[in-house]
Amino acid sequence: MDERKLARLVTDVVVRRPFLWRFARGRLRDMCDRIAPTWETRLRPEHLDALRLALEGLPAPARVLDVGTGTGVAAHALAAWFPAAADVVGVDLAPGMVAQAAAKGGRARFEVADASALPFAGGSFDLVVLVNAIPFFDELARVTAPGGAIAVSFSRGAETPIFVPEERLRRELGRRGFADFAAFAAPPATAFRALKR
Ligand SMILES: C[S@@+](CC[C@H](N)C(=O)[O-])C[C@H]1O[C@@H](n2cnc3c(N)ncnc32)[C@H](O)[C@@H]1O
């Protein structure tokens, strides 16, 4: 199965049945490690445009997490967009991706971590971001502080291999105490934002 089909299949399955992640984890991590050195050749200049829109007007966060950070493109951008943030962290399952992200230097820091079991205390972040990453909703809700925000962006909208429809995001986040939903588009990118009560 090619990479894109595998990413879409794993996303569809894991969003519905997160406990099945354990069967896909190794294969996906190895695939992402393999593509890490050339990952950014796949990104378009408008990669973060919808995310940027989704973050406009939010109160400046002190603690920011980028889940599934890859080579850290969003985490480094977040550090630049929120210069007063005390901590900007990017986590990724694939050590090869994290190595690429950390090698750029800068204010963001990076850790190898699995989004299904994040190594952070509850309520650790005022802003949690995912760009083209599989959402593990229980963990996202746990690490977001009350009053904090989550922003989920897909850089090619529904054509992104890792994609979750807005309706599913709304339902899963709504169940976990998020509200004030808002959707954004900067074609082809889309983003969805929610605030934790
Ligand atoms: C499509 S890439 C997106 C990378 C980056 N956010 C970007 O837009 O450039 C998805 C990333 O999620 C990571 N990933 C997949 N499952 C993960 C998990 N359970 N926990 C942490 N990272 C994960 C992969 O290693 C990969 O780097």
mmCIF file of C-alpha atoms and ligand atoms in Angstrom:
data_model
loop_
_atom_site.group_PDB
_atom_site.id
_atom_site.type_symbol
_atom_site.label_atom_id
_atom_site.label_comp_id
_atom_site.label_asym_id
_atom_site.label_seq_id
_atom_site.Cartn_x
_atom_site.Cartn_y
_atom_site.Cartn_z
ATOM 1 C CA MET A 1 0.000 0.000 0.000
ATOM 2 C CA ASP A 2 1.382 3.439 -0.846
ATOM 3 C CA GLU A 3 2.160 5.967 1.899
ATOM 4 C CA ARG A 4 -0.851 8.195 1.288
ATOM 5 C CA LYS A 5 -3.333 5.342 1.322
ATOM 6 C CA LEU A 6 -1.759 3.930 4.462
ATOM 7 C CA ALA A 7 -1.915 7.330 6.215
ATOM 8 C CA ARG A 8 -5.601 7.781 5.297
ATOM 9 C CA LEU A 9 -6.521 4.244 6.332
ATOM 10 C CA VAL A 10 -4.737 4.505 9.683
ATOM 11 C CA THR A 11 -6.340 7.903 10.351
ATOM 12 C CA ASP A 12 -9.846 6.648 9.571
ATOM 13 C CA VAL A 13 -9.437 3.577 11.756
ATOM 14 C CA VAL A 14 -7.695 5.229 14.694
ATOM 15 C CA VAL A 15 -10.084 8.172 14.941
ATOM 16 C CA ARG A 16 -12.947 5.695 15.342
ATOM 17 C CA ARG A 17 -11.081 3.047 17.363
ATOM 18 C CA PRO A 18 -8.039 4.594 19.070
ATOM 19 C CA PHE A 19 -7.124 1.293 20.758
ATOM 20 C CA LEU A 20 -6.172 -0.100 17.322
ATOM 21 C CA TRP A 21 -3.321 2.414 17.076
ATOM 22 C CA ARG A 22 -0.935 -0.087 18.645
ATOM 23 C CA PHE A 23 -1.131 -2.224 15.480
ATOM 24 C CA ALA A 24 -0.241 0.660 13.139
ATOM 25 C CA ARG A 25 2.248 2.503 15.322
ATOM 26 C CA GLY A 26 5.480 0.712 14.310
ATOM 27 C CA ARG A 27 4.755 0.765 10.598
ATOM 28 C CA LEU A 28 3.774 4.439 10.573
ATOM 29 C CA ARG A 29 6.787 5.448 12.682
ATOM 30 C CA ASP A 30 9.186 3.593 10.381
ATOM 31 C CA MET A 31 7.575 5.145 7.309
ATOM 32 C CA CYS A 32 7.870 8.651 8.797
ATOM 33 C CA ASP A 33 11.475 8.062 9.785
ATOM 34 C CA ARG A 34 12.230 7.048 6.215
ATOM 35 C CA ILE A 35 10.689 10.158 4.681
ATOM 36 C CA ALA A 36 11.986 12.617 7.315
ATOM 37 C CA PRO A 37 15.068 13.818 5.369
ATOM 38 C CA THR A 38 12.972 14.836 2.353
ATOM 39 C CA TRP A 39 9.672 15.651 4.111
ATOM 40 C CA GLU A 40 9.779 19.379 3.451
ATOM 41 C CA THR A 41 10.064 18.933 -0.310
ATOM 42 C CA ARG A 42 6.384 17.901 -0.100
ATOM 43 C CA LEU A 43 5.212 21.084 1.648
ATOM 44 C CA ARG A 44 3.717 23.985 -0.261
ATOM 45 C CA PRO A 45 4.249 27.633 0.653
ATOM 46 C CA GLU A 46 0.601 27.863 1.803
ATOM 47 C CA HIS A 47 1.046 24.934 4.208
ATOM 48 C CA LEU A 48 0.244 26.968 7.335
ATOM 49 C CA ASP A 49 -2.107 29.617 5.901
ATOM 50 C CA ALA A 50 -5.317 28.192 7.378
ATOM 51 C CA LEU A 51 -3.644 27.559 10.719
ATOM 52 C CA ARG A 52 -2.530 31.184 10.807
ATOM 53 C CA LEU A 53 -6.124 32.319 10.213
ATOM 54 C CA ALA A 54 -7.401 30.036 12.974
ATOM 55 C CA LEU A 55 -5.001 31.554 15.482
ATOM 56 C CA GLU A 56 -5.787 35.176 14.706
ATOM 57 C CA GLY A 57 -7.608 36.872 17.557
ATOM 58 C CA LEU A 58 -6.711 34.251 20.161
ATOM 59 C CA PRO A 59 -5.195 35.547 23.396
ATOM 60 C CA ALA A 60 -1.411 35.082 23.275
ATOM 61 C CA PRO A 61 -0.685 31.612 24.720
ATOM 62 C CA ALA A 62 2.094 31.025 27.247
ATOM 63 C CA ARG A 63 2.486 27.284 26.592
ATOM 64 C CA VAL A 64 2.106 25.856 23.089
ATOM 65 C CA LEU A 65 2.172 22.246 21.865
ATOM 66 C CA ASP A 66 2.457 21.081 18.231
ATOM 67 C CA VAL A 67 1.418 17.423 18.043
ATOM 68 C CA GLY A 68 2.818 15.342 15.161
ATOM 69 C CA THR A 69 5.232 18.177 14.496
ATOM 70 C CA GLY A 70 7.224 16.344 11.822
ATOM 71 C CA THR A 71 10.221 18.495 10.952
ATOM 72 C CA GLY A 72 8.849 21.240 13.201
ATOM 73 C CA VAL A 73 7.593 23.656 10.544
ATOM 74 C CA ALA A 74 4.513 24.651 12.563
ATOM 75 C CA ALA A 75 6.332 24.640 15.917
ATOM 76 C CA HIS A 76 8.996 27.022 14.601
ATOM 77 C CA ALA A 77 6.287 29.228 13.092
ATOM 78 C CA LEU A 78 4.364 29.230 16.383
ATOM 79 C CA ALA A 79 7.504 30.335 18.223
ATOM 80 C CA ALA A 80 7.783 33.249 15.780
ATOM 81 C CA TRP A 81 4.065 34.140 15.861
ATOM 82 C CA PHE A 82 3.960 34.087 19.678
ATOM 83 C CA PRO A 83 7.282 35.584 20.722
ATOM 84 C CA ALA A 84 6.110 36.002 24.338
ATOM 85 C CA ALA A 85 5.224 32.311 24.745
ATOM 86 C CA ALA A 86 7.352 30.797 27.496
ATOM 87 C CA ASP A 87 7.384 27.311 25.997
ATOM 88 C CA VAL A 88 6.764 26.002 22.485
ATOM 89 C CA VAL A 89 7.070 22.221 22.232
ATOM 90 C CA GLY A 90 6.810 19.963 19.200
ATOM 91 C CA VAL A 91 6.319 16.228 19.645
ATOM 92 C CA ASP A 92 6.535 13.475 17.093
ATOM 93 C CA LEU A 93 6.575 9.717 17.126
ATOM 94 C CA ALA A 94 9.409 9.460 14.593
ATOM 95 C CA PRO A 95 12.898 10.208 15.965
ATOM 96 C CA GLY A 96 14.074 11.075 12.440
ATOM 97 C CA MET A 97 11.466 13.834 12.192
ATOM 98 C CA VAL A 98 12.371 15.182 15.641
ATOM 99 C CA ALA A 99 16.066 15.238 14.716
ATOM 100 C CA GLN A 100 15.295 17.350 11.628
ATOM 101 C CA ALA A 101 13.119 19.713 13.681
ATOM 102 C CA ALA A 102 15.679 20.189 16.461
ATOM 103 C CA ALA A 103 18.569 20.677 14.019
ATOM 104 C CA LYS A 104 17.040 23.988 12.932
ATOM 105 C CA GLY A 105 17.765 25.545 16.338
ATOM 106 C CA GLY A 106 15.486 28.338 17.530
ATOM 107 C CA ARG A 107 13.215 28.734 20.513
ATOM 108 C CA ALA A 108 10.934 25.733 20.014
ATOM 109 C CA ARG A 109 11.987 22.484 21.652
ATOM 110 C CA PHE A 110 11.241 18.969 20.468
ATOM 111 C CA GLU A 111 10.603 15.566 21.980
ATOM 112 C CA VAL A 112 9.920 12.094 20.685
ATOM 113 C CA ALA A 113 6.472 11.236 22.034
ATOM 114 C CA ASP A 114 3.336 9.375 21.042
ATOM 115 C CA ALA A 115 0.220 11.533 20.751
ATOM 116 C CA SER A 116 -1.794 8.640 22.182
ATOM 117 C CA ALA A 117 0.061 8.932 25.514
ATOM 118 C CA LEU A 118 1.543 12.406 25.811
ATOM 119 C CA PRO A 119 4.250 12.858 28.466
ATOM 120 C CA PHE A 120 2.672 16.022 29.913
ATOM 121 C CA ALA A 121 0.486 16.737 32.923
ATOM 122 C CA GLY A 122 -3.173 17.581 32.434
ATOM 123 C CA GLY A 123 -3.827 21.190 31.455
ATOM 124 C CA SER A 124 -0.200 21.827 30.457
ATOM 125 C CA PHE A 125 -0.910 23.894 27.314
ATOM 126 C CA ASP A 126 -2.909 27.007 26.434
ATOM 127 C CA LEU A 127 -2.720 26.191 22.738
ATOM 128 C CA VAL A 128 -2.510 22.761 21.131
ATOM 129 C CA VAL A 129 -1.968 22.562 17.365
ATOM 130 C CA LEU A 130 -2.088 19.705 14.878
ATOM 131 C CA VAL A 131 -1.164 20.105 11.228
ATOM 132 C CA ASN A 132 -1.795 17.024 9.114
ATOM 133 C CA ALA A 133 -1.617 14.866 12.219
ATOM 134 C CA ILE A 134 -3.869 12.132 13.621
ATOM 135 C CA PRO A 135 -5.918 13.448 16.557
ATOM 136 C CA PHE A 136 -6.063 11.356 19.721
ATOM 137 C CA PHE A 137 -8.952 13.233 21.259
ATOM 138 C CA ASP A 138 -8.684 12.041 24.856
ATOM 139 C CA GLU A 139 -5.068 13.157 25.085
ATOM 140 C CA LEU A 140 -5.709 16.451 23.298
ATOM 141 C CA ALA A 141 -8.492 17.239 25.770
ATOM 142 C CA ARG A 142 -6.372 16.191 28.740
ATOM 143 C CA VAL A 143 -3.347 18.384 27.994
ATOM 144 C CA THR A 144 -5.343 21.485 26.970
ATOM 145 C CA ALA A 145 -5.823 23.885 29.890
ATOM 146 C CA PRO A 146 -9.323 25.132 30.718
ATOM 147 C CA GLY A 147 -9.854 28.257 28.614
ATOM 148 C CA GLY A 148 -7.199 27.016 26.179
ATOM 149 C CA ALA A 149 -7.576 26.425 22.453
ATOM 150 C CA ILE A 150 -7.009 23.648 19.994
ATOM 151 C CA ALA A 151 -6.419 24.203 16.279
ATOM 152 C CA VAL A 152 -6.417 21.355 13.764
ATOM 153 C CA SER A 153 -5.329 22.103 10.206
ATOM 154 C CA PHE A 154 -5.129 20.069 7.012
ATOM 155 C CA SER A 155 -2.888 21.732 4.477
ATOM 156 C CA ARG A 156 -4.676 20.273 1.441
ATOM 157 C CA GLY A 157 -8.134 20.146 2.972
ATOM 158 C CA ALA A 158 -9.978 16.892 2.316
ATOM 159 C CA GLU A 159 -7.221 15.842 -0.117
ATOM 160 C CA THR A 160 -4.698 15.638 2.728
ATOM 161 C CA PRO A 161 -3.761 11.983 3.353
ATOM 162 C CA ILE A 162 -4.266 12.525 7.086
ATOM 163 C CA PHE A 163 -7.679 14.185 7.172
ATOM 164 C CA VAL A 164 -10.583 14.234 9.629
ATOM 165 C CA PRO A 165 -13.883 15.845 8.576
ATOM 166 C CA GLU A 166 -15.031 18.900 10.503
ATOM 167 C CA GLU A 167 -18.166 17.123 11.665
ATOM 168 C CA ARG A 168 -16.083 14.452 13.404
ATOM 169 C CA LEU A 169 -13.780 17.063 14.990
ATOM 170 C CA ARG A 170 -16.811 18.952 16.259
ATOM 171 C CA ARG A 171 -18.408 15.820 17.706
ATOM 172 C CA GLU A 172 -15.291 14.397 19.372
ATOM 173 C CA LEU A 173 -14.122 17.710 20.810
ATOM 174 C CA GLY A 174 -17.657 18.706 21.865
ATOM 175 C CA ARG A 175 -17.917 15.481 23.862
ATOM 176 C CA ARG A 176 -14.736 16.363 25.683
ATOM 177 C CA GLY A 177 -15.657 19.828 26.871
ATOM 178 C CA PHE A 178 -14.721 21.984 23.880
ATOM 179 C CA ALA A 179 -17.044 24.626 22.407
ATOM 180 C CA ASP A 180 -16.914 27.881 20.389
ATOM 181 C CA PHE A 181 -16.108 25.982 17.207
ATOM 182 C CA ALA A 182 -14.879 27.894 14.183
ATOM 183 C CA ALA A 183 -13.796 26.720 10.724
ATOM 184 C CA PHE A 184 -11.309 28.472 8.430
ATOM 185 C CA ALA A 185 -10.217 28.047 4.842
ATOM 186 C CA ALA A 186 -7.203 29.273 2.925
ATOM 187 C CA PRO A 187 -7.583 26.975 -0.089
ATOM 188 C CA PRO A 188 -6.523 24.302 -0.332
ATOM 189 C CA ALA A 189 -5.805 24.391 3.423
ATOM 190 C CA THR A 190 -8.501 24.185 6.074
ATOM 191 C CA ALA A 191 -8.427 24.619 9.836
ATOM 192 C CA PHE A 192 -10.769 24.077 12.734
ATOM 193 C CA ARG A 193 -10.565 25.767 16.121
ATOM 194 C CA ALA A 194 -12.242 25.012 19.426
ATOM 195 C CA LEU A 195 -11.944 26.427 22.929
ATOM 196 C CA LYS A 196 -11.940 24.342 26.102
ATOM 197 C CA ARG A 197 -14.549 25.439 28.608
HETATM 198 C C1 LIG B 1 1.882 14.115 7.707
HETATM 199 S S1 LIG B 1 3.147 14.368 8.864
HETATM 200 C C2 LIG B 1 2.872 16.074 9.315
HETATM 201 C C3 LIG B 1 4.080 16.719 9.921
HETATM 202 C C4 LIG B 1 3.920 18.202 10.240
HETATM 203 N N1 LIG B 1 2.871 18.465 11.183
HETATM 204 C C5 LIG B 1 3.721 18.992 8.971
HETATM 205 O O1 LIG B 1 2.574 19.368 8.667
HETATM 206 O O2 LIG B 1 4.722 19.222 8.265
HETATM 207 C C6 LIG B 1 2.490 13.514 10.278
HETATM 208 C C7 LIG B 1 3.473 13.420 11.415
HETATM 209 O O3 LIG B 1 2.788 12.850 12.547
HETATM 210 C C8 LIG B 1 3.667 11.958 13.184
HETATM 211 N N2 LIG B 1 2.859 11.013 13.960
HETATM 212 C C9 LIG B 1 2.056 10.031 13.497
HETATM 213 N N3 LIG B 1 1.445 9.423 14.529
HETATM 214 C C10 LIG B 1 1.870 10.045 15.652
HETATM 215 C C11 LIG B 1 1.626 9.851 17.033
HETATM 216 N N4 LIG B 1 0.789 8.927 17.478
HETATM 217 N N5 LIG B 1 2.248 10.656 17.912
HETATM 218 C C12 LIG B 1 3.113 11.598 17.496
HETATM 219 N N6 LIG B 1 3.384 11.831 16.198
HETATM 220 C C13 LIG B 1 2.775 11.055 15.294
HETATM 221 C C14 LIG B 1 4.472 11.342 12.077
HETATM 222 O O4 LIG B 1 5.694 10.813 12.522
HETATM 223 C C15 LIG B 1 4.651 12.524 11.126
HETATM 224 O O5 LIG B 1 5.833 13.224 11.393
#
